[in-house]
mmCIF file of C-alpha atoms in Angstrom:
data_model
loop_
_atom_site.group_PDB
_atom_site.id
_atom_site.type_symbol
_atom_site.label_atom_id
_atom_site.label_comp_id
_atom_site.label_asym_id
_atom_site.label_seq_id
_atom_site.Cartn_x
_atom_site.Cartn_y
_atom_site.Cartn_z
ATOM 1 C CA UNK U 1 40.521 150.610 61.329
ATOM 2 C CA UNK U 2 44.193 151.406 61.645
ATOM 3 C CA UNK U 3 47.019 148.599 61.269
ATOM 4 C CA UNK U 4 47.476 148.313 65.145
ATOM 5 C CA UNK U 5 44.337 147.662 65.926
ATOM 6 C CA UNK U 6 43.714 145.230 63.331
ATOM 7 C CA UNK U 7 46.886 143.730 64.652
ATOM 8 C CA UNK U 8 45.716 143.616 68.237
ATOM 9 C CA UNK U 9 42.732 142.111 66.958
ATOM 10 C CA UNK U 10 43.916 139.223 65.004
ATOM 11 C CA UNK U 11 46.246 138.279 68.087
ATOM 12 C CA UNK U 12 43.977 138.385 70.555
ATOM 13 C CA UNK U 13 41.312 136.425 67.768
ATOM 14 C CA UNK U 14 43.454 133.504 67.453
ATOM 15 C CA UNK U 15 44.418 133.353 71.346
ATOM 16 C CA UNK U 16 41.377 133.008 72.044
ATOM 17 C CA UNK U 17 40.850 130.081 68.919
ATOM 18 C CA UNK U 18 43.403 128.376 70.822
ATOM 19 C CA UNK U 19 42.387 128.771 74.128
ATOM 20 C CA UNK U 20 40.899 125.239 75.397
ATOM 21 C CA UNK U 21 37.162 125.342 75.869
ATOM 22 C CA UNK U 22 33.749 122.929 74.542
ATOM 23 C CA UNK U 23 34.951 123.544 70.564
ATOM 24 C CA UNK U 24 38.753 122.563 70.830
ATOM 25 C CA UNK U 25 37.593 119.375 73.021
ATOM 26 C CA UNK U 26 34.914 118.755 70.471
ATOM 27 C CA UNK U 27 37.595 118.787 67.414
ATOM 28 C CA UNK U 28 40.305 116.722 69.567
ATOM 29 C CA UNK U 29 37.830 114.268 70.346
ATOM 30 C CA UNK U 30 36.452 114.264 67.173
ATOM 31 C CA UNK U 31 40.631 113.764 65.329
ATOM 32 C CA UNK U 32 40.818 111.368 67.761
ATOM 33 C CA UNK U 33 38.350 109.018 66.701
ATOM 34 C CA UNK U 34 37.979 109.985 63.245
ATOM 35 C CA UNK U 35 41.522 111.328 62.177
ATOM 36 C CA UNK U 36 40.370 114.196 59.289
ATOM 37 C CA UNK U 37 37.530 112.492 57.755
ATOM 38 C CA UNK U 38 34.666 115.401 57.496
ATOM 39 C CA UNK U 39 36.697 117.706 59.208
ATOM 40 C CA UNK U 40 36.340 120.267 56.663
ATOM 41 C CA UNK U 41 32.130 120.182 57.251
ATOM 42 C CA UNK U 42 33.014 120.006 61.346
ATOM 43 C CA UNK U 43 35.539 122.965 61.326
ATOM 44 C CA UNK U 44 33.384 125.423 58.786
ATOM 45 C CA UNK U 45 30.302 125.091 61.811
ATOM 46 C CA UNK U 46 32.791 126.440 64.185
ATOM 47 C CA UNK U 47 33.662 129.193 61.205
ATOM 48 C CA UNK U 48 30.447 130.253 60.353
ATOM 49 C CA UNK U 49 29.248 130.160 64.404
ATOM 50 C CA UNK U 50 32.279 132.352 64.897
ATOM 51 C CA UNK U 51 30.805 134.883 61.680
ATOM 52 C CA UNK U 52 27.339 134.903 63.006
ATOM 53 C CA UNK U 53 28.369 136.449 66.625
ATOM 54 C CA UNK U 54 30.736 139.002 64.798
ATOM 55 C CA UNK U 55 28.224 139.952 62.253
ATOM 56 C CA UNK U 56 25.127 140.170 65.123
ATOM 57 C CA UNK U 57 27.648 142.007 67.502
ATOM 58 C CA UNK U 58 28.913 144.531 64.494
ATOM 59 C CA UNK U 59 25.293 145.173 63.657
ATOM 60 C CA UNK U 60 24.025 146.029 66.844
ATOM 61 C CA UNK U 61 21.115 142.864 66.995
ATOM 62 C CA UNK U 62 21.585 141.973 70.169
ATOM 63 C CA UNK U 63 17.785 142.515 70.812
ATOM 64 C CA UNK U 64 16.737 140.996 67.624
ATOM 65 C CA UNK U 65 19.338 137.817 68.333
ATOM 66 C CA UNK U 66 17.358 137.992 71.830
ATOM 67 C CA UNK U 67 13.868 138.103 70.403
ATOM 68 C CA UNK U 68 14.679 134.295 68.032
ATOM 69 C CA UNK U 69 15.971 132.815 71.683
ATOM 70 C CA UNK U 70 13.569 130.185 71.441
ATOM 71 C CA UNK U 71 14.488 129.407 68.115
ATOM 72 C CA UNK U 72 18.194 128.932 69.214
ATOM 73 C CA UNK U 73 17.518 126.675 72.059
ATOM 74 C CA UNK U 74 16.314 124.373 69.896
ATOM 75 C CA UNK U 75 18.989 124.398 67.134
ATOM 76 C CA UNK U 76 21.518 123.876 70.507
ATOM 77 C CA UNK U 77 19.766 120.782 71.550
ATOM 78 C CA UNK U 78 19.560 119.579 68.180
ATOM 79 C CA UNK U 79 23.584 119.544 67.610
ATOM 80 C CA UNK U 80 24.161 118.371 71.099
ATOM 81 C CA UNK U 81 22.103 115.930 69.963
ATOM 82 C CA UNK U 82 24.178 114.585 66.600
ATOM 83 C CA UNK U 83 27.152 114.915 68.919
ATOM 84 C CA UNK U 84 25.521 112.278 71.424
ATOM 85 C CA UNK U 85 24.905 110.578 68.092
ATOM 86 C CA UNK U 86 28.400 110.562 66.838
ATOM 87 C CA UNK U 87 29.409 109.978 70.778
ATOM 88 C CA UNK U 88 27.467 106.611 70.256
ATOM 89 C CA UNK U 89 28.622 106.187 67.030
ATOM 90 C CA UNK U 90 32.403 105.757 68.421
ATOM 91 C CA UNK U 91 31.544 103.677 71.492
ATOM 92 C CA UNK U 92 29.679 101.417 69.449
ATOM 93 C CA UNK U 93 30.674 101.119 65.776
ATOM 94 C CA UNK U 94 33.576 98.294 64.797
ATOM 95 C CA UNK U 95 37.028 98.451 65.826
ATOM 96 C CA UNK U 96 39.260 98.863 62.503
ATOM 97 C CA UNK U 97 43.485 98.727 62.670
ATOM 98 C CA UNK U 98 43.441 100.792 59.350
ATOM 99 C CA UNK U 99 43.862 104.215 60.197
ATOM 100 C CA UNK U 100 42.571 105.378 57.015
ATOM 101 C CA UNK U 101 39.174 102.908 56.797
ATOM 102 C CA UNK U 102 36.006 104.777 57.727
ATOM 103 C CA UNK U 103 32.882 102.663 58.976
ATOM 104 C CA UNK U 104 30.108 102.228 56.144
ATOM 105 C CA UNK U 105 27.449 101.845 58.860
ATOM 106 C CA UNK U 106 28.403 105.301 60.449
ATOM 107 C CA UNK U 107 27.578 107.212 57.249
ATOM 108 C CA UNK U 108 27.748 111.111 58.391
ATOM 109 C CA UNK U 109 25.936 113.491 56.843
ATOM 110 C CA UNK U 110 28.189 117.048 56.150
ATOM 111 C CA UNK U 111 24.768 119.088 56.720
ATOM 112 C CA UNK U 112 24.600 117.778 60.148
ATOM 113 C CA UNK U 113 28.481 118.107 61.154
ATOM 114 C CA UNK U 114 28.046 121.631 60.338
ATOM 115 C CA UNK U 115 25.314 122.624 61.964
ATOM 116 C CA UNK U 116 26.081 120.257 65.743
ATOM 117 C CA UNK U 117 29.453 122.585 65.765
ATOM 118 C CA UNK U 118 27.501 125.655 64.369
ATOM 119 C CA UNK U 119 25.227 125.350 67.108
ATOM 120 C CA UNK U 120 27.762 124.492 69.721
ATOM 121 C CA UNK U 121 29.572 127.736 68.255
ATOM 122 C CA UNK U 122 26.339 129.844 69.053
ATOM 123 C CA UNK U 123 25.730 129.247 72.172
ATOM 124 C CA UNK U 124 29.338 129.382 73.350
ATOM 125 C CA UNK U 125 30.297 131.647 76.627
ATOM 126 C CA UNK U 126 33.825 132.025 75.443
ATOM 127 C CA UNK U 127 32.954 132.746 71.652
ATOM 128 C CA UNK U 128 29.842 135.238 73.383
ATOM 129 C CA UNK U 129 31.766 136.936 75.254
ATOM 130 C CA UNK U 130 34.198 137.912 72.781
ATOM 131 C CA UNK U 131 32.425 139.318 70.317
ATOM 132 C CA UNK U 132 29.567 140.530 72.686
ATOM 133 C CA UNK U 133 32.418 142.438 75.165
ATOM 134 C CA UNK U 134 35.828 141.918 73.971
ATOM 135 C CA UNK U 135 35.725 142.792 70.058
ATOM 136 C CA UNK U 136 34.131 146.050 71.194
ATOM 137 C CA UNK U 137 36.778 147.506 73.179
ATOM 138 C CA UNK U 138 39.424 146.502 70.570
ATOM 139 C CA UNK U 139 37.631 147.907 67.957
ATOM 140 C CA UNK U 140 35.138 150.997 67.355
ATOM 141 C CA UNK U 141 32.436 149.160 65.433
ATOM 142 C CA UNK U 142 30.689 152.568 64.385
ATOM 143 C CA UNK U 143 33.799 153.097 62.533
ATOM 144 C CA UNK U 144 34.087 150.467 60.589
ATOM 145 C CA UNK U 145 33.824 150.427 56.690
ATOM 146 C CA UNK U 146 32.898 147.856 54.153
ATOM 147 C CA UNK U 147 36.504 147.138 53.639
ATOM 148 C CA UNK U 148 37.016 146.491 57.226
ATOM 149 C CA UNK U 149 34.315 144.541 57.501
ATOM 150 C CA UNK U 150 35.535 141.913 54.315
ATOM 151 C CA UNK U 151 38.977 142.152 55.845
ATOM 152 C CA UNK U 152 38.036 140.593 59.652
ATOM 153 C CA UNK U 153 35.823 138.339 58.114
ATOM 154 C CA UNK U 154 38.759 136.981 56.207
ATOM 155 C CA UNK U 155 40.792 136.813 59.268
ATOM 156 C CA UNK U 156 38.291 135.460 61.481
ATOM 157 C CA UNK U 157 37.893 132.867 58.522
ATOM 158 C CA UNK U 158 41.278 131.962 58.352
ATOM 159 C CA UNK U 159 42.227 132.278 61.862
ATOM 160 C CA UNK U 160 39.583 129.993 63.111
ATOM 161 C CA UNK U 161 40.419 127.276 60.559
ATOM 162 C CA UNK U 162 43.948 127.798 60.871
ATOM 163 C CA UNK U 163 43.956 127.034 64.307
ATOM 164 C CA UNK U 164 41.465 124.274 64.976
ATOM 165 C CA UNK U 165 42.969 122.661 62.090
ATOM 166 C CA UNK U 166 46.318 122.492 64.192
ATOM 167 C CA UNK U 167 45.127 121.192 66.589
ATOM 168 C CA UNK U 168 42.553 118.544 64.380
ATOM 169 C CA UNK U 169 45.968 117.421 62.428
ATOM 170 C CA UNK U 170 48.077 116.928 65.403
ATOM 171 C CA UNK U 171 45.274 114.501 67.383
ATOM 172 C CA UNK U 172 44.981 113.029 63.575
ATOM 173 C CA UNK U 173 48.228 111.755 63.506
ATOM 174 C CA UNK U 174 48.121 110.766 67.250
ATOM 175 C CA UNK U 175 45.936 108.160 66.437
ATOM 176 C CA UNK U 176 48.958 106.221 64.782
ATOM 177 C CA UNK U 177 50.084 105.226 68.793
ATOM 178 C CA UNK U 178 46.777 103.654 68.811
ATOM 179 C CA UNK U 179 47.437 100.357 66.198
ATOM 180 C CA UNK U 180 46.307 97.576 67.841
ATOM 181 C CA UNK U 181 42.621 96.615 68.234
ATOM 182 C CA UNK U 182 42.298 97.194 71.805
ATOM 183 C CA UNK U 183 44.027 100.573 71.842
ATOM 184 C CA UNK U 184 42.089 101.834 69.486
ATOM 185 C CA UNK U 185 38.618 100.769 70.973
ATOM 186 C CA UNK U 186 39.839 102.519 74.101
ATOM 187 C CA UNK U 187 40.460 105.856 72.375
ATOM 188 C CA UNK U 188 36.945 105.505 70.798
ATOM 189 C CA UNK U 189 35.547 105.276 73.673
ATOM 190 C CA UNK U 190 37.673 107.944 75.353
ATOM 191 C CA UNK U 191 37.212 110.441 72.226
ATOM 192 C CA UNK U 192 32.935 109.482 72.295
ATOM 193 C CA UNK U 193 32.758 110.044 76.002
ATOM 194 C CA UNK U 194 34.956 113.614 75.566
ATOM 195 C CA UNK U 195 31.935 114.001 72.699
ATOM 196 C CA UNK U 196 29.089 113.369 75.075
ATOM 197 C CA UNK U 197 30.490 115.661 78.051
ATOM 198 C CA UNK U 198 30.585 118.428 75.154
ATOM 199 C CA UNK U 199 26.676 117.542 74.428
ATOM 200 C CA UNK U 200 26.101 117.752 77.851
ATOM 201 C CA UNK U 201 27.338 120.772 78.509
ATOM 202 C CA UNK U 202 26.385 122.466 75.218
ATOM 203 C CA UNK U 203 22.825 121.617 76.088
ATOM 204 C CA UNK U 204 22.801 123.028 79.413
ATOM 205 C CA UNK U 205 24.400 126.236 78.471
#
């Protein structure tokens, strides 16, 4: 891999982080209604989602990624699931004017952050479609060595994160135009409905 075409690569990586689509409205809603608290366990899903399609596309298992199909329909509808749950969660839960006070009753557990954005990650057109067409034609994969392969996994690692966590902070501190009681139960509801039209859509995918 020369330095060009790991440059062209990490550009056209972190356009395409940035590029609005299900995962971006899933962390804006998310900021939105819960500033950063478990974003770390939301945003490594999305990380991890994004390693799985480079490592299945650089190994050539499309058939074998084919032949568990089943297996990821059901791990799709289970984390467009949790995200109706959390969707609920925000319509429902108690309205709090401290920004920084988090909801006993809406306990979340990391585990399943990680794997509704892992799974949302998965079954992704936009994140497909890059590594299934794109990241081939910027990159010979046959070529590759071991020392390619630990370098774009550390950009893809860091690229990801870097950008959704832009993004995450800047809805985060949004939330301080929301103060008063009924603002914020408005943007609850606002940020749980922009979580159930992700569900939706994740689960018809």
């Amino acid at each position: 891999m020369t330095l060009s075409q790991y440059l062209i690569f990490t550009l056209t990586y972190f356009i395409a982080v940035i590029t609005p689509g299900p995962g971006l409205a899933a962390i804006i809603a998310r900021a939105l209604g819960r500033g950063l608290h478990g974003m770390p366990f939301f945003v490594a899903g999305f990380i991890f989602g994004d390693l799985t399609l480079f490592i299945v596309a650089a190994a050539g298992l499309a058939a074998l990624a084919e032949a568990y199909a089943p297996i990821l329909i059901v791990v799709r509808w289970g984390g467009a699931a949790y995200l109706i749950y959390l969707a609920y969660g925000l319509w429902t839960s108690p309205i709090s004017t401290d920004l920084g006070a988090t909801d006993p009753s809406q306990s979340e557990s990391p585990w399943a952050l990680f794997l509704s954005t892992y799974s949302l990650t998965i079954s992704n057109p936009k994140a497909i479609l890059f590594f299934a067409a794109l990241l081939p034609a910027l990159l010979d994969l046959t070529t590759l060595s071991l020392r390619d392969y630990f370098i774009l996994t550390l950009t893809i690692a860091t690229m990801i994160s870097t950008g959704l966590m832009i993004y995450a902070s800047a809805a985060s501190r949004a939330r301080v135009l929301f103060t008063s009681e009924k603002a914020r139960r408005r943007i609850n509801r606002v940020t749980g409905t922009m979580l159930a039209i992700v569900a939706v859509v994740m689960a018809a995918l």
